[in-house]
mmCIF file of C-alpha atoms (C1' of nucleotides) in Angstrom:
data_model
loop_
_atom_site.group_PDB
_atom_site.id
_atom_site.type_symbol
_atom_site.label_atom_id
_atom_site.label_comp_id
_atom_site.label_asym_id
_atom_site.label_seq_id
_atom_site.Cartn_x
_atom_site.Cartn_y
_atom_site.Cartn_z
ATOM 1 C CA UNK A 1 40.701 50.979 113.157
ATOM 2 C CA UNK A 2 44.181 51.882 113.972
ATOM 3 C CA UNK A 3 45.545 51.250 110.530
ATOM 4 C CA UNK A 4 49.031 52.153 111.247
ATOM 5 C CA UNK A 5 50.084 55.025 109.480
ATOM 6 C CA UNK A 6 51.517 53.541 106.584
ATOM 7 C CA UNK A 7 50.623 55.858 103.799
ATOM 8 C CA UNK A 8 52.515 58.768 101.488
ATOM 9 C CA UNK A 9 55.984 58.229 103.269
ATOM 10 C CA UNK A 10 57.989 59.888 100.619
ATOM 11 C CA UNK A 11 56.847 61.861 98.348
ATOM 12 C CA UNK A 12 59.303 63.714 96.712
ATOM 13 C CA UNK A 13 62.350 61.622 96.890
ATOM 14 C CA UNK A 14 64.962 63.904 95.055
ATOM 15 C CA UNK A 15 62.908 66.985 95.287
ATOM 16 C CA UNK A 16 64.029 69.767 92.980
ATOM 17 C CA UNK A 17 60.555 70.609 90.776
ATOM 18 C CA UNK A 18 57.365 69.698 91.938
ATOM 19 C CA UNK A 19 56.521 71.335 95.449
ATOM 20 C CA UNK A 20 54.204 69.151 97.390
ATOM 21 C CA UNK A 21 50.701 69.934 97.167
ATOM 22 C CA UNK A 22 49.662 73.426 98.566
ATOM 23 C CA UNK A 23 47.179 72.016 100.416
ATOM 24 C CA UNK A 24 48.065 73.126 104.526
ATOM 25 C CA UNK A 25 49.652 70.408 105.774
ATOM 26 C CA UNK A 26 49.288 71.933 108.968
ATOM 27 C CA UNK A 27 47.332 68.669 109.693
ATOM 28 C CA UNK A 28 48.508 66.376 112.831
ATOM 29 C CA UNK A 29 48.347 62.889 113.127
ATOM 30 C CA UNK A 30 46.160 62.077 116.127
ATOM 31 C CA UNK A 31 47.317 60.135 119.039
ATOM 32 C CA UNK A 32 45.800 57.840 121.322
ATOM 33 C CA UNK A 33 47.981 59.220 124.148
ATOM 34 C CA UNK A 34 49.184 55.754 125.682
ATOM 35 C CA UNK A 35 51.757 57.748 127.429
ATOM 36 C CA UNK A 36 50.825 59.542 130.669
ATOM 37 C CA UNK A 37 53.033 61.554 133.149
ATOM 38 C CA UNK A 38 52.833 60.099 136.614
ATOM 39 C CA UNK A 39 53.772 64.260 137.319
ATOM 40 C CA UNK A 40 50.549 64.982 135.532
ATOM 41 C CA UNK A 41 47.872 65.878 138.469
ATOM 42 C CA UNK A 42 44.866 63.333 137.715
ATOM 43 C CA UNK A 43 42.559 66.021 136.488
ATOM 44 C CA UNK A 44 44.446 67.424 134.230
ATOM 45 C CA UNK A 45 44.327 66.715 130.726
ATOM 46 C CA UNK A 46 47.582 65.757 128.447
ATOM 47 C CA UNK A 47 47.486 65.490 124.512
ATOM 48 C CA UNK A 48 50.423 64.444 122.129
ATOM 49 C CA UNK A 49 50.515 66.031 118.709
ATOM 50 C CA UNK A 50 52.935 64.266 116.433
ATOM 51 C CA UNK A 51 54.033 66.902 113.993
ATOM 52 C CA UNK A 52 52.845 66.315 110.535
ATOM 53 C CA UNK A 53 54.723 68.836 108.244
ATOM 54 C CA UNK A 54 58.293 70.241 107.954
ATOM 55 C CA UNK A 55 61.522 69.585 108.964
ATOM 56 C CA UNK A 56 60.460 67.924 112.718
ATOM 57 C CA UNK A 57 57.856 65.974 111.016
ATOM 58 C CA UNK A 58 57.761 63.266 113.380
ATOM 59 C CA UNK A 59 58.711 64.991 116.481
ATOM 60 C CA UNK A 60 56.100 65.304 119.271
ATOM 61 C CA UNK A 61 54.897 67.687 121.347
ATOM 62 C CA UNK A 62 53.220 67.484 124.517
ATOM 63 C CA UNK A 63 50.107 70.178 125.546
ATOM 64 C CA UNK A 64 48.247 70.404 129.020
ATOM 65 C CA UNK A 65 45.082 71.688 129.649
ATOM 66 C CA UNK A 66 44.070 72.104 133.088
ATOM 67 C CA UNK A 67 40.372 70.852 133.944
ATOM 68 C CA UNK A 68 39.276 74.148 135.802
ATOM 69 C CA UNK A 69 39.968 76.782 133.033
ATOM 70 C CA UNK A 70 41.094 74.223 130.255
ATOM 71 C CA UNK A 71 44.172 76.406 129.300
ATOM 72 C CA UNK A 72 46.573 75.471 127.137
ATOM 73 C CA UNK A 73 49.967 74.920 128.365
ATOM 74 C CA UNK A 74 53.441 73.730 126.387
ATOM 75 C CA UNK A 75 55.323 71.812 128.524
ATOM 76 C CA UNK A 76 55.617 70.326 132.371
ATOM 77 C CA UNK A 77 57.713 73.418 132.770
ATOM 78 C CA UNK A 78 54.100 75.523 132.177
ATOM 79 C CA UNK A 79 52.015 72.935 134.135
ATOM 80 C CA UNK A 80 54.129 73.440 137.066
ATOM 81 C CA UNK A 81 54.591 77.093 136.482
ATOM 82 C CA UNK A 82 50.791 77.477 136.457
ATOM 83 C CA UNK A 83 50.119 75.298 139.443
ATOM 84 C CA UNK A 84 52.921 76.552 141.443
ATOM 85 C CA UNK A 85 53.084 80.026 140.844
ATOM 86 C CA UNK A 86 49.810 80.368 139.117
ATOM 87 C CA UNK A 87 50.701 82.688 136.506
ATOM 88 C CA UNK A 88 50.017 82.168 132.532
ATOM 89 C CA UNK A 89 52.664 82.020 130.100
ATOM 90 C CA UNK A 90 51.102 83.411 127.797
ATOM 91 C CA UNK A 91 53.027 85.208 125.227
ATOM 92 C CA UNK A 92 52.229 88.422 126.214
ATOM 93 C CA UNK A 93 52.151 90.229 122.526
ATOM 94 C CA UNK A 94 54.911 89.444 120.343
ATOM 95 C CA UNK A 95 57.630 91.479 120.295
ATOM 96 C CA UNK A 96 55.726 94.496 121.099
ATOM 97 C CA UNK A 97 56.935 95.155 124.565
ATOM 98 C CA UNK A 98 53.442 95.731 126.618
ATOM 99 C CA UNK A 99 53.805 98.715 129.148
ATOM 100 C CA UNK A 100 52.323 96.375 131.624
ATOM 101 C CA UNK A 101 50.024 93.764 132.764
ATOM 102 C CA UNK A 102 48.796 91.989 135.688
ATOM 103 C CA UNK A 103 49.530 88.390 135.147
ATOM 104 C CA UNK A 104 48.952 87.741 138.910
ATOM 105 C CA UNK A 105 45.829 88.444 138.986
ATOM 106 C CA UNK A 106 43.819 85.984 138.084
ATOM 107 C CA UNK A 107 45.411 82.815 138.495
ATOM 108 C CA UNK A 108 44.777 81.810 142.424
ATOM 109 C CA UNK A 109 44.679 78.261 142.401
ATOM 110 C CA UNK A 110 42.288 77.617 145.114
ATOM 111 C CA UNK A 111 42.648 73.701 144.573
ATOM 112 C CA UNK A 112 46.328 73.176 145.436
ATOM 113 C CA UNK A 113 46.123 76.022 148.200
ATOM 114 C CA UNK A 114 47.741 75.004 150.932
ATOM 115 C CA UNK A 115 46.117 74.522 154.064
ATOM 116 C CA UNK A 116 48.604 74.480 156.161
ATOM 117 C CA UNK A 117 51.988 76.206 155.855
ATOM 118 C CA UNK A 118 55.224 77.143 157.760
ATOM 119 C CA UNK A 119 56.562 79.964 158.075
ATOM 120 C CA UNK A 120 60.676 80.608 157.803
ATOM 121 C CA UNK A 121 62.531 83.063 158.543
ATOM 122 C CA UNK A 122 65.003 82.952 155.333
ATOM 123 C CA UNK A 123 66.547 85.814 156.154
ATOM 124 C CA UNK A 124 66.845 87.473 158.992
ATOM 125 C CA UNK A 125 68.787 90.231 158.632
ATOM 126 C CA UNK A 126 65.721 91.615 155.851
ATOM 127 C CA UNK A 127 63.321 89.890 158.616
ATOM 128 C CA UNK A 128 61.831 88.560 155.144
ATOM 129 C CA UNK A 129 59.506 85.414 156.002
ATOM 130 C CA UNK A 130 59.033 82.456 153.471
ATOM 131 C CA UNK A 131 56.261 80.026 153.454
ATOM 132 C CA UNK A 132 57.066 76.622 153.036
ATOM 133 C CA UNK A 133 55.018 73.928 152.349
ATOM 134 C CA UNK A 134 56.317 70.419 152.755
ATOM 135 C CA UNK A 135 59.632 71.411 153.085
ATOM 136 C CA UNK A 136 59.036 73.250 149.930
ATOM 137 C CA UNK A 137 59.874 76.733 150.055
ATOM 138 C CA UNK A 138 56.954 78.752 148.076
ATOM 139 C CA UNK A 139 57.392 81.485 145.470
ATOM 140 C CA UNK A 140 56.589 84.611 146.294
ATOM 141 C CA UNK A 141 54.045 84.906 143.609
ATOM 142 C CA UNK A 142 52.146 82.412 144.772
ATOM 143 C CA UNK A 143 51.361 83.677 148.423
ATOM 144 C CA UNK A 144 51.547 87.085 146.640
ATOM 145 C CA UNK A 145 48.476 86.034 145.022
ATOM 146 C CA UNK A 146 46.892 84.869 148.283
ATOM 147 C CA UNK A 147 46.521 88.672 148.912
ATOM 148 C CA UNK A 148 44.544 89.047 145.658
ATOM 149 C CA UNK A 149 42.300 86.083 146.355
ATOM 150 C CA UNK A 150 41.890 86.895 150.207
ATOM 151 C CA UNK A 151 40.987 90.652 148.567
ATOM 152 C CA UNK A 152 38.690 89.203 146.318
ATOM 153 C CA UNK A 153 37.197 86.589 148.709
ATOM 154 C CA UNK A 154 36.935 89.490 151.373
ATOM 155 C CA UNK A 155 35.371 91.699 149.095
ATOM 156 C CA UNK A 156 37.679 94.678 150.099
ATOM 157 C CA UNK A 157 37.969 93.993 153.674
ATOM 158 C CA UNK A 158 41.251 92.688 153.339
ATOM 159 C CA UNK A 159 43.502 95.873 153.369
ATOM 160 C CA UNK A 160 47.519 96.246 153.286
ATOM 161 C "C1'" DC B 1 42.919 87.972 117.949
ATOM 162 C "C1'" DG B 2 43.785 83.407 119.327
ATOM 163 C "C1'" DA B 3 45.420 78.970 118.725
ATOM 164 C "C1'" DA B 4 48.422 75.662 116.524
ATOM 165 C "C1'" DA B 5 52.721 74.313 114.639
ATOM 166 C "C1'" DC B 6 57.434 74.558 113.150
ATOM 167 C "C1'" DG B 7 62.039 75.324 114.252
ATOM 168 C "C1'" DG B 8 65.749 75.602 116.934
ATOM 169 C "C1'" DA B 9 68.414 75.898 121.189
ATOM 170 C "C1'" DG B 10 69.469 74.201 125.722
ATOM 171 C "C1'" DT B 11 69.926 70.577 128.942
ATOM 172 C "C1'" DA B 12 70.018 65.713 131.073
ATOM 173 C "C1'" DT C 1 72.373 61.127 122.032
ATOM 174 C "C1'" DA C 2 67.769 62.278 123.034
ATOM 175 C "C1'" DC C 3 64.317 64.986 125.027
ATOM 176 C "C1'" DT C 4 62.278 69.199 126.421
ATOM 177 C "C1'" DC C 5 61.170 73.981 126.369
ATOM 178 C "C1'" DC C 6 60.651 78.283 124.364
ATOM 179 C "C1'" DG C 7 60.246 81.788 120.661
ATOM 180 C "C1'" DT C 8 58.407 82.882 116.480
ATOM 181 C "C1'" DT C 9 55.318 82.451 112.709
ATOM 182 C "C1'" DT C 10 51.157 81.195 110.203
ATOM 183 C "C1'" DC C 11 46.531 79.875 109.839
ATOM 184 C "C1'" DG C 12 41.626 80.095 111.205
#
DNA sequence: CGAAACGGAGTA
DNA sequence: TACTCCGTTTCG
């Protein structure tokens, strides 16, 4: 097992005729994963694709999935992003601009809900209130979508 | 349509 | 310099 990866290096050493084999070389070479975040939350998942084909062959790229919904994310930036904030990166539709969406929604992370958080007044003069957690100010998405869960937790009780 | 991958740019 | 993240594209 683990033969190291020794085989077809270079194929086409001068490369002018001859295009590599059509075949989809789309294929990636699996990884054991030795490597693992200490950022990484213990549940969560982390898998390292080594790219196979094209110019970055070689290069590798890190995916998340969370072990609630198993999403797919990119990068620590999307991990955090989702845990934080809760909202999906997902490409929304191309370059088609979408007229609109709800992307706060759906992602309440009940897990890493606080239970207890403080209060500030950030800014007085807008009397605008900002919860912080930890010394950690929160943003606004994410208690934003505390009124969507509380909503859907209350069943409709929960009123502006 | 969705997921996966390549490519490139930006930043540490 | 190296690493990471994001956008775009292609394949299933």
């Amino acid at each position: 097992m683990a033969s190291s990866s020794n085989s077809n290096l270079m194929q086409s050493r001068e490369g002018v005729s001859q295009e590599a084999p059509k075949e989809s070389e789309r294929c990636v070479t699996s990884d054991v994963t030795p490597k693992r975040p200490k950022w990484l939350p213990d549940d969560w998942e982390m898998e390292v694709r080594t790219r196979r084909s094209g110019k970055s062959a070689g290069m590798k790229d890190r995916y998340y999935y969370d072990p609630k919904f198993h999403r797919c994310f990119r990068s620590k930036k999307d991990v955090e992003n989702f845990i934080q904030t809760g909202t999906i990166r997902r490409n929304k539709s191309r370059t088609k601009a979408s007229s609109n969406e709800n992307p706060e929604s759906e992602s309440f992370d009940f897990k890493n809900c606080p239970t207890k958080v403080s209060w500030v007044l950030s800014s007085f003069a807008e009397k605008s209130w900002t919860p912080h957690v930890n010394n950690e100010a929160l943003p606004k998405s994410t208690w934003n979508s505390w009124a969507v869960a509380m909503e859907d937790i209350c069943g409709g009780a929960y009123k502006s």
